[in-house]
């Protein structure tokens, strides 16, 4: 799945709006753990295991997340983590190519994988009495993945086609990718998770083998099982399957700090498109900073639902945009972007829509949200927490993500309390602190007439 490229992988193709909605629900506002808490274990080889007993239905989700994403790559080899995710379905000496997913489906389940800037995850959803099957196959491909050069060559073309489909042929996604490349000049968030064409072409089977050997080790992973299982009964099985896999040292990430931005950056992208598209991004802190909580509230005030400030102003009242929103995720390993976007309504000027976005930002900098507005947003976030308790899959995702970025699964328990403590003045303060003109990166998509097919093919190569 490709979202800005925040997450890329083998999940079904979704539009940017749907992806934004998904991320808003499942990643930006962590779901609650409520009364459900996992039992935590660490095997002798360093594999962290979280098991949550949720017997409400005879099903379970099994997820294994590796602490490696595009931020662990180097210039010239962007896309390694995502490519390796594809190769994880190409078989082992024990289970041939295609057997993994076919076996899961034959047993009534489903499986898939995804790659982000910070992690790579794999999951299976199955009947609870088939959990051992998924665990056995995950342990098997952690122990001995086949990395056949012929398969790699074939899969590289699949990934290149994925990039053409989801980025090159999607002008909004292309702008998002370009915006991040401008906002992050030295940090690895600069490059897309799926990689550039040039990097994909230069990638070798040896690059993948090195990446696999370095990062796919038990002491760099978190295994989460949530469902109708008994932790004490399941743990011996997990130990039998995973503990024989030896630990290996994992090199600490060499992540350069992004220097302070001194002045607005602006890019204009001209692509075939139906409508102009405007994006404005500001670099902001992640979960390690107390400001991440008022920023989370601020994101909801501005963009959560049709009663949000941006939608009400730009779509309902001013009628300048067909769609508008903002996105921020505190659950990132490193400081990320808080960005705004708007689809310009036909007949409206791009510059007017951009100024309308700034107008709403300036309003909240000038005056804090009302008590009623603040409470409404807090209620929305708490409601999202409650709904999250109903999904084994989302609980496992939340805990695994928090573990993978370094926050730890208990971060979810503290999240709600910290959200409740945010004041209107906190929201106004972070808007003033981070949404400065000199700190913003602006991306504008301007539609151009269609090219002929020959020119398009040439560009894609």
Short mmCIF file of C-alpha atoms in Angstrom, two decimals:
data_model
loop_
_atom_site.label_atom_id
_atom_site.label_comp_id
_atom_site.label_asym_id
_atom_site.label_seq_id
_atom_site.Cartn_x
_atom_site.Cartn_y
_atom_site.Cartn_z
CA UNK A 1 0.00 0.00 0.00
CA UNK A 2 1.39 3.37 -0.85
CA UNK A 3 0.55 6.38 1.20
CA UNK A 4 2.75 9.32 0.48
CA UNK A 5 4.72 6.55 0.84
CA UNK A 6 4.31 6.45 4.47
CA UNK A 7 3.19 2.90 4.05
CA UNK A 8 3.88 0.84 0.98
CA UNK A 9 3.34 -2.78 0.35
CA UNK A 10 1.09 -5.50 -0.83
CA UNK A 11 -2.19 -4.26 0.59
CA UNK A 12 -4.98 -3.45 -1.84
CA UNK A 13 -4.67 -0.24 -3.80
CA UNK A 14 -6.57 2.57 -2.13
CA UNK A 15 -7.16 6.14 -3.12
CA UNK A 16 -5.33 8.85 -1.25
CA UNK A 17 -8.52 9.97 0.47
CA UNK A 18 -9.27 6.48 1.74
CA UNK A 19 -5.70 6.05 2.86
CA UNK A 20 -5.81 9.32 4.70
CA UNK A 21 -8.93 8.13 6.46
CA UNK A 22 -7.32 4.82 7.36
CA UNK A 23 -4.23 6.42 8.74
CA UNK A 24 -6.29 8.93 10.67
CA UNK A 25 -8.16 6.13 12.36
CA UNK A 26 -5.55 3.52 12.94
CA UNK A 27 -2.24 5.28 13.25
CA UNK A 28 -2.62 8.92 14.13
CA UNK A 29 -5.06 8.42 16.96
CA UNK A 30 -3.99 5.20 18.62
CA UNK A 31 -6.78 2.93 19.63
CA UNK A 32 -7.20 2.24 23.32
CA UNK A 33 -6.13 -0.81 25.08
CA UNK A 34 -8.87 -0.36 27.66
CA UNK A 35 -9.11 -3.43 29.83
CA UNK A 36 -7.21 -5.51 27.28
CA UNK A 37 -3.50 -5.64 27.88
CA UNK A 38 -1.00 -8.03 26.36
CA UNK A 39 1.25 -10.32 28.32
CA UNK A 40 4.82 -9.46 27.46
CA UNK A 41 7.67 -11.93 27.04
CA UNK A 42 11.20 -11.64 25.70
CA UNK A 43 12.73 -14.84 24.36
CA UNK A 44 16.35 -15.77 24.94
CA UNK A 45 17.24 -14.52 21.44
CA UNK A 46 15.70 -11.10 22.09
CA UNK A 47 12.38 -11.56 20.25
CA UNK A 48 9.70 -9.56 22.05
CA UNK A 49 6.37 -11.36 22.23
CA UNK A 50 3.03 -9.76 23.11
CA UNK A 51 0.02 -12.02 23.57
CA UNK A 52 -3.45 -10.68 24.34
CA UNK A 53 -6.26 -13.03 25.30
CA UNK A 54 -9.47 -11.81 23.65
CA UNK A 55 -11.94 -14.71 23.64
CA UNK A 56 -14.97 -12.86 22.24
CA UNK A 57 -14.71 -14.77 18.92
CA UNK A 58 -12.74 -17.91 17.89
CA UNK A 59 -10.27 -15.95 15.76
CA UNK A 60 -6.83 -14.44 16.13
CA UNK A 61 -4.42 -12.11 14.39
CA UNK A 62 -0.72 -12.91 14.24
CA UNK A 63 1.66 -10.07 13.39
CA UNK A 64 5.43 -9.86 13.23
CA UNK A 65 6.98 -6.44 12.78
CA UNK A 66 10.64 -5.75 12.00
CA UNK A 67 12.26 -2.48 13.04
CA UNK A 68 13.40 -1.65 9.56
CA UNK A 69 11.89 0.69 7.00
CA UNK A 70 13.05 3.23 4.48
CA UNK A 71 14.78 5.28 7.23
CA UNK A 72 17.29 2.41 7.54
CA UNK A 73 18.30 2.63 3.88
CA UNK A 74 21.05 4.62 2.26
CA UNK A 75 21.12 7.07 -0.62
CA UNK A 76 21.17 5.15 -3.89
CA UNK A 77 19.30 2.14 -2.54
CA UNK A 78 15.92 3.61 -1.62
CA UNK A 79 13.23 0.96 -1.68
CA UNK A 80 15.26 -1.94 -0.25
CA UNK A 81 12.90 -2.58 2.66
CA UNK A 82 9.83 -2.59 0.45
CA UNK A 83 11.49 -4.83 -2.13
CA UNK A 84 12.48 -7.27 0.59
CA UNK A 85 8.89 -7.32 1.81
CA UNK A 86 7.87 -8.53 -1.65
CA UNK A 87 10.59 -11.18 -1.63
CA UNK A 88 9.38 -12.56 1.70
CA UNK A 89 6.61 -14.30 -0.25
CA UNK A 90 9.05 -16.02 -2.65
CA UNK A 91 9.59 -19.10 -0.54
CA UNK A 92 12.01 -20.95 1.68
CA UNK A 93 13.59 -24.40 1.38
CA UNK A 94 10.60 -25.70 3.34
CA UNK A 95 7.76 -23.73 1.74
CA UNK A 96 8.03 -23.02 -1.96
CA UNK A 97 7.08 -19.78 -3.67
CA UNK A 98 3.40 -18.98 -3.22
CA UNK A 99 2.82 -21.63 -0.57
CA UNK A 100 2.67 -19.15 2.31
CA UNK A 101 -0.41 -17.20 1.23
CA UNK A 102 -2.04 -20.23 -0.40
CA UNK A 103 -1.79 -22.18 2.85
CA UNK A 104 -3.27 -19.34 4.86
CA UNK A 105 -6.17 -19.02 2.42
CA UNK A 106 -6.79 -22.78 2.41
CA UNK A 107 -7.18 -22.55 6.15
CA UNK A 108 -9.76 -19.80 5.89
CA UNK A 109 -7.50 -16.89 6.69
CA UNK A 110 -5.86 -13.97 4.97
CA UNK A 111 -2.40 -12.48 5.10
CA UNK A 112 -0.48 -9.52 3.82
CA UNK A 113 2.36 -7.14 4.54
CA UNK A 114 3.31 -3.47 4.52
CA UNK A 115 6.39 -1.29 4.69
CA UNK A 116 6.70 2.17 6.19
CA UNK A 117 9.43 4.66 6.84
CA UNK A 118 10.08 3.05 10.24
CA UNK A 119 9.04 -0.61 10.08
CA UNK A 120 7.98 -3.60 8.00
CA UNK A 121 5.08 -5.74 9.14
CA UNK A 122 3.50 -9.08 8.22
CA UNK A 123 0.16 -10.42 9.42
CA UNK A 124 -2.19 -13.35 9.24
CA UNK A 125 -5.82 -13.41 10.38
CA UNK A 126 -7.01 -16.92 11.11
CA UNK A 127 -9.27 -19.14 13.16
CA UNK A 128 -7.76 -19.33 16.63
CA UNK A 129 -7.02 -23.05 16.32
CA UNK A 130 -4.73 -22.33 13.33
CA UNK A 131 -2.40 -19.88 15.05
CA UNK A 132 0.44 -22.37 15.20
CA UNK A 133 0.33 -22.74 11.42
CA UNK A 134 0.98 -19.04 10.90
CA UNK A 135 3.67 -18.99 13.59
CA UNK A 136 5.47 -21.92 12.00
CA UNK A 137 5.57 -20.24 8.59
CA UNK A 138 6.65 -16.86 9.99
CA UNK A 139 9.48 -18.51 11.90
CA UNK A 140 10.44 -20.41 8.77
CA UNK A 141 10.83 -17.33 6.58
CA UNK A 142 12.65 -15.49 9.34
CA UNK A 143 15.11 -18.36 9.50
CA UNK A 144 15.77 -19.14 5.85
CA UNK A 145 14.32 -16.96 3.10
CA UNK A 146 15.22 -17.92 -0.46
CA UNK A 147 16.52 -14.94 -2.38
CA UNK A 148 16.73 -16.28 -5.89
CA UNK A 149 18.19 -13.81 -8.38
CA UNK A 150 15.72 -14.73 -11.11
CA UNK A 151 12.79 -14.16 -8.76
CA UNK A 152 14.32 -10.87 -7.68
CA UNK A 153 14.60 -9.69 -11.28
CA UNK A 154 10.94 -10.55 -11.88
CA UNK A 155 9.74 -8.97 -8.65
CA UNK A 156 11.67 -5.78 -9.30
CA UNK A 157 9.56 -5.27 -12.41
CA UNK A 158 6.44 -5.81 -10.30
CA UNK A 159 7.59 -3.12 -7.88
CA UNK A 160 8.43 -0.75 -10.72
CA UNK A 161 4.96 -1.27 -12.09
CA UNK A 162 3.56 -0.59 -8.62
CA UNK A 163 5.45 2.67 -8.58
CA UNK A 164 4.14 3.64 -12.03
CA UNK A 165 0.59 2.87 -10.98
CA UNK A 166 0.57 4.43 -7.53
CA UNK A 167 2.96 7.34 -7.92
CA UNK A 168 3.87 8.17 -11.50
CA UNK A 169 0.26 7.84 -12.71
CA UNK A 170 -1.25 9.39 -9.58
CA UNK A 171 -0.47 13.12 -9.67
CA UNK A 172 -1.50 13.74 -6.07
CA UNK A 173 0.74 10.95 -4.79
CA UNK A 174 3.53 12.30 -6.96
CA UNK A 175 3.14 15.72 -5.34
CA UNK A 176 3.15 14.21 -1.85
CA UNK A 177 6.38 12.38 -2.64
CA UNK A 178 7.91 15.57 -4.06
CA UNK A 179 6.85 17.59 -1.01
CA UNK A 180 8.58 15.22 1.40
CA UNK A 181 11.70 15.26 -0.75
CA UNK A 182 11.79 19.04 -0.38
CA UNK A 183 10.91 19.17 3.31
CA UNK A 184 13.60 16.63 4.30
CA UNK A 185 16.91 17.40 2.65
CA UNK A 186 19.23 15.08 4.61
CA UNK A 187 16.99 12.84 6.71
CA UNK A 188 15.95 9.48 5.15
CA UNK A 189 12.31 10.60 5.14
CA UNK A 190 13.54 12.41 2.02
CA UNK A 191 13.14 9.36 -0.21
CA UNK A 192 10.01 7.33 -0.95
CA UNK A 193 9.42 3.97 0.65
CA UNK A 194 8.91 2.35 -2.73
CA UNK A 195 12.18 3.84 -4.00
CA UNK A 196 13.14 5.86 -7.07
CA UNK A 197 13.35 4.15 -10.47
CA UNK A 198 17.10 4.69 -10.57
CA UNK A 199 17.59 3.03 -7.17
CA UNK A 200 15.36 0.11 -8.09
CA UNK A 201 17.33 -0.40 -11.29
CA UNK A 202 20.62 -0.31 -9.39
CA UNK A 203 19.48 -2.69 -6.66
CA UNK A 204 21.02 -6.17 -6.58
CA UNK A 205 20.18 -9.48 -5.02
CA UNK A 206 23.25 -9.01 -2.79
CA UNK A 207 21.79 -5.72 -1.47
CA UNK A 208 18.65 -7.57 -0.45
CA UNK A 209 20.57 -10.43 1.16
CA UNK A 210 22.59 -7.95 3.21
CA UNK A 211 19.43 -6.13 4.27
CA UNK A 212 17.73 -9.39 5.25
CA UNK A 213 20.72 -10.69 7.18
CA UNK A 214 21.13 -7.37 9.00
CA UNK A 215 17.58 -6.55 10.02
CA UNK A 216 15.53 -9.75 9.89
CA UNK A 217 16.74 -11.12 13.19
CA UNK A 218 14.63 -11.99 16.24
CA UNK A 219 16.17 -9.28 18.40
CA UNK A 220 14.93 -6.68 15.89
CA UNK A 221 11.34 -7.88 15.80
CA UNK A 222 8.08 -7.88 17.75
CA UNK A 223 5.62 -10.76 17.53
CA UNK A 224 2.04 -9.96 18.52
CA UNK A 225 -0.84 -12.42 18.86
CA UNK A 226 -4.30 -11.12 19.76
CA UNK A 227 -7.41 -13.29 19.89
CA UNK A 228 -8.95 -16.37 21.37
CA UNK A 229 -5.69 -17.79 22.67
CA UNK A 230 -4.15 -18.60 26.05
CA UNK A 231 -0.78 -16.98 26.55
CA UNK A 232 0.57 -19.67 28.85
CA UNK A 233 -0.42 -22.38 26.39
CA UNK A 234 0.89 -20.54 23.32
CA UNK A 235 4.21 -19.38 24.68
CA UNK A 236 5.88 -22.84 24.63
CA UNK A 237 4.95 -23.14 20.94
CA UNK A 238 6.43 -19.73 20.17
CA UNK A 239 9.60 -20.62 22.05
CA UNK A 240 9.91 -23.92 20.17
CA UNK A 241 9.53 -22.21 16.79
CA UNK A 242 11.42 -18.95 17.26
CA UNK A 243 13.96 -19.39 20.04
CA UNK A 244 16.36 -21.57 18.00
CA UNK A 245 16.81 -18.66 15.56
CA UNK A 246 20.01 -16.95 16.68
CA UNK A 247 20.23 -13.26 17.53
CA UNK A 248 22.69 -11.06 15.69
CA UNK A 249 23.90 -7.54 16.41
CA UNK A 250 21.82 -4.87 14.68
CA UNK A 251 23.73 -1.74 13.70
CA UNK A 252 22.35 1.45 15.25
CA UNK A 253 20.67 3.64 12.64
CA UNK A 254 22.83 6.43 11.29
CA UNK A 255 20.14 9.09 11.00
CA UNK A 256 21.34 12.62 10.27
CA UNK A 257 19.40 15.37 12.02
CA UNK A 258 17.45 17.57 9.65
CA UNK A 259 18.82 21.12 9.89
CA UNK A 260 16.52 23.99 10.76
CA UNK A 261 14.57 25.25 7.78
CA UNK A 262 15.33 28.89 7.04
CA UNK A 263 12.77 30.10 4.58
CA UNK A 264 9.80 28.81 2.65
CA UNK A 265 10.40 26.09 0.08
CA UNK A 266 8.05 25.86 -2.87
CA UNK A 267 7.66 23.35 -5.67
CA UNK A 268 5.32 23.28 -8.64
CA UNK A 269 4.50 19.99 -10.32
CA UNK A 270 2.90 19.97 -13.76
CA UNK A 271 1.18 16.66 -14.51
CA UNK A 272 -1.87 15.35 -16.22
CA UNK A 273 -4.59 15.76 -13.63
CA UNK A 274 -8.24 16.62 -13.32
CA UNK A 275 -7.86 19.40 -10.79
CA UNK A 276 -5.15 21.48 -9.11
CA UNK A 277 -3.99 20.26 -5.71
CA UNK A 278 -2.33 22.27 -2.94
CA UNK A 279 -0.18 20.96 -0.10
CA UNK A 280 1.55 22.81 2.74
CA UNK A 281 3.84 20.96 5.17
CA UNK A 282 5.58 21.92 8.41
CA UNK A 283 8.14 19.78 10.25
CA UNK A 284 6.92 18.99 13.77
CA UNK A 285 8.00 16.71 16.65
CA UNK A 286 6.94 13.10 17.19
CA UNK A 287 5.67 11.25 20.27
CA UNK A 288 8.84 11.99 22.26
CA UNK A 289 7.81 15.64 22.62
CA UNK A 290 4.91 16.83 24.78
CA UNK A 291 3.82 19.11 21.94
CA UNK A 292 2.78 16.05 19.93
CA UNK A 293 -0.47 15.83 21.93
CA UNK A 294 -1.76 19.35 21.28
CA UNK A 295 -0.66 18.87 17.66
CA UNK A 296 -2.86 15.78 17.54
CA UNK A 297 -5.77 17.81 18.90
CA UNK A 298 -5.03 20.58 16.43
CA UNK A 299 -5.09 18.18 13.51
CA UNK A 300 -8.56 17.03 14.54
CA UNK A 301 -9.88 20.54 15.07
CA UNK A 302 -8.79 21.50 11.61
CA UNK A 303 -9.67 18.42 9.63
CA UNK A 304 -11.66 15.74 11.45
CA UNK A 305 -15.00 15.40 9.70
CA UNK A 306 -17.29 17.84 7.94
CA UNK A 307 -17.67 19.96 11.06
CA UNK A 308 -13.94 20.67 11.11
CA UNK A 309 -12.67 24.18 10.51
CA UNK A 310 -11.05 23.51 7.14
CA UNK A 311 -13.99 21.67 5.62
CA UNK A 312 -16.54 24.12 6.97
CA UNK A 313 -14.60 27.13 5.72
CA UNK A 314 -13.10 26.08 2.38
CA UNK A 315 -15.79 23.66 1.18
CA UNK A 316 -19.08 24.86 2.76
CA UNK A 317 -18.66 28.59 3.21
CA UNK A 318 -16.06 29.82 0.73
CA UNK A 319 -16.74 27.03 -1.79
CA UNK A 320 -13.16 27.15 -3.01
CA UNK A 321 -12.23 23.49 -2.53
CA UNK A 322 -13.82 20.13 -3.23
CA UNK A 323 -11.83 18.40 -0.51
CA UNK A 324 -9.55 19.64 2.22
CA UNK A 325 -7.77 18.21 5.22
CA UNK A 326 -4.67 17.85 7.32
CA UNK A 327 -2.58 14.99 8.57
CA UNK A 328 -0.23 14.40 11.45
CA UNK A 329 1.01 11.24 13.10
CA UNK A 330 2.86 11.36 16.40
CA UNK A 331 3.75 7.67 16.12
CA UNK A 332 6.88 8.14 14.03
CA UNK A 333 10.44 7.18 14.93
CA UNK A 334 11.62 10.68 14.00
CA UNK A 335 9.97 14.11 13.69
CA UNK A 336 7.63 14.17 10.72
CA UNK A 337 5.46 16.52 8.67
CA UNK A 338 2.17 18.07 9.69
CA UNK A 339 0.63 18.83 6.36
CA UNK A 340 -2.46 20.41 4.86
CA UNK A 341 -4.00 19.66 1.48
CA UNK A 342 -6.85 20.92 -0.67
CA UNK A 343 -8.37 19.93 -4.00
CA UNK A 344 -9.12 23.16 -5.84
CA UNK A 345 -12.71 23.51 -7.04
CA UNK A 346 -13.08 24.03 -10.85
CA UNK A 347 -13.05 27.73 -11.64
CA UNK A 348 -11.27 28.72 -8.44
CA UNK A 349 -7.71 30.07 -8.32
CA UNK A 350 -4.97 27.95 -6.78
CA UNK A 351 -3.49 30.93 -4.98
CA UNK A 352 -6.85 31.76 -3.39
CA UNK A 353 -7.17 28.24 -2.01
CA UNK A 354 -3.63 28.37 -0.66
CA UNK A 355 -4.36 31.68 1.05
CA UNK A 356 -7.61 30.28 2.44
CA UNK A 357 -5.61 27.48 4.10
CA UNK A 358 -3.28 30.03 5.65
CA UNK A 359 -6.30 32.01 6.78
CA UNK A 360 -7.55 29.12 8.90
CA UNK A 361 -4.07 28.56 10.33
CA UNK A 362 -3.83 32.23 11.27
CA UNK A 363 -7.23 32.14 12.96
CA UNK A 364 -6.16 29.48 15.42
CA UNK A 365 -2.87 31.25 16.00
CA UNK A 366 -4.81 34.42 16.85
CA UNK A 367 -7.47 32.81 19.02
CA UNK A 368 -7.51 29.43 20.80
CA UNK A 369 -10.30 26.93 20.11
CA UNK A 370 -13.45 27.30 22.16
CA UNK A 371 -14.10 25.02 25.11
CA UNK A 372 -16.90 23.31 23.19
CA UNK A 373 -14.73 22.77 20.12
CA UNK A 374 -11.89 21.36 22.19
CA UNK A 375 -14.19 18.99 24.07
CA UNK A 376 -15.83 17.82 20.84
CA UNK A 377 -12.47 16.82 19.41
CA UNK A 378 -11.39 15.09 22.59
CA UNK A 379 -14.65 13.14 22.53
CA UNK A 380 -13.97 12.12 18.93
CA UNK A 381 -10.55 10.82 19.84
CA UNK A 382 -11.87 8.92 22.85
CA UNK A 383 -14.62 7.42 20.69
CA UNK A 384 -11.98 6.25 18.25
CA UNK A 385 -10.27 4.56 21.18
CA UNK A 386 -13.43 2.75 22.18
CA UNK A 387 -14.08 1.50 18.66
CA UNK A 388 -10.49 0.35 18.46
CA UNK A 389 -11.07 -2.07 21.31
CA UNK A 390 -13.33 -4.15 19.11
CA UNK A 391 -10.64 -5.10 16.64
CA UNK A 392 -7.95 -7.67 17.37
CA UNK A 393 -6.15 -6.52 14.26
CA UNK A 394 -6.04 -2.86 15.26
CA UNK A 395 -4.93 -3.62 18.79
CA UNK A 396 -2.07 -5.71 17.44
CA UNK A 397 -1.20 -2.95 14.95
CA UNK A 398 -1.14 -0.31 17.66
CA UNK A 399 1.08 -2.25 20.04
CA UNK A 400 3.42 -3.43 17.29
CA UNK A 401 3.76 0.05 15.83
CA UNK A 402 4.49 1.60 19.22
CA UNK A 403 7.12 -1.07 19.86
CA UNK A 404 8.67 -0.67 16.42
CA UNK A 405 9.22 3.09 16.68
CA UNK A 406 10.64 2.89 20.20
CA UNK A 407 7.64 4.20 22.14
CA UNK A 408 6.74 0.84 23.67
CA UNK A 409 3.26 -0.68 23.73
CA UNK A 410 2.41 1.00 27.04
CA UNK A 411 2.45 4.34 25.22
CA UNK A 412 -1.16 3.62 24.29
CA UNK A 413 -2.17 3.60 27.94
CA UNK A 414 -0.74 7.06 28.49
CA UNK A 415 -2.04 8.55 25.24
CA UNK A 416 -5.60 9.20 26.36
CA UNK A 417 -4.63 10.85 29.62
CA UNK A 418 -2.25 13.18 27.83
CA UNK A 419 -4.90 14.08 25.28
CA UNK A 420 -7.35 14.90 28.09
CA UNK A 421 -4.79 17.24 29.65
CA UNK A 422 -4.35 19.36 26.51
CA UNK A 423 -5.69 22.91 26.94
CA UNK A 424 -6.95 25.37 24.36
CA UNK A 425 -3.87 27.48 25.06
CA UNK A 426 -1.65 24.47 24.30
CA UNK A 427 -3.28 24.15 20.89
CA UNK A 428 -2.81 27.81 20.12
CA UNK A 429 0.80 27.69 21.34
CA UNK A 430 1.85 24.82 19.07
CA UNK A 431 0.13 26.45 16.08
CA UNK A 432 2.16 29.59 16.69
CA UNK A 433 5.36 27.69 17.30
CA UNK A 434 5.39 25.34 14.32
CA UNK A 435 3.26 26.95 11.58
CA UNK A 436 5.68 29.70 10.62
CA UNK A 437 6.00 30.98 7.07
CA UNK A 438 9.75 30.38 6.97
CA UNK A 439 9.27 26.79 8.12
CA UNK A 440 6.75 25.68 5.52
CA UNK A 441 7.15 23.70 2.34
CA UNK A 442 4.51 24.28 -0.31
CA UNK A 443 3.64 21.97 -3.17
CA UNK A 444 1.31 22.91 -6.03
CA UNK A 445 -0.03 20.50 -8.63
CA UNK A 446 -0.99 22.23 -11.87
CA UNK A 447 -2.86 20.07 -14.42
CA UNK A 448 -1.51 19.95 -17.98
CA UNK A 449 -3.11 18.55 -21.16
CA UNK A 450 -2.62 14.81 -21.84
CA UNK A 451 0.58 13.76 -23.57
CA UNK A 452 0.56 11.33 -26.43
CA UNK A 453 1.13 7.70 -25.50
CA UNK A 454 4.67 7.60 -26.92
CA UNK A 455 5.82 10.39 -24.67
CA UNK A 456 4.23 8.75 -21.65
CA UNK A 457 6.04 5.48 -22.24
CA UNK A 458 9.32 7.29 -22.63
CA UNK A 459 8.87 9.08 -19.33
CA UNK A 460 7.97 5.89 -17.48
CA UNK A 461 11.25 4.28 -18.52
#
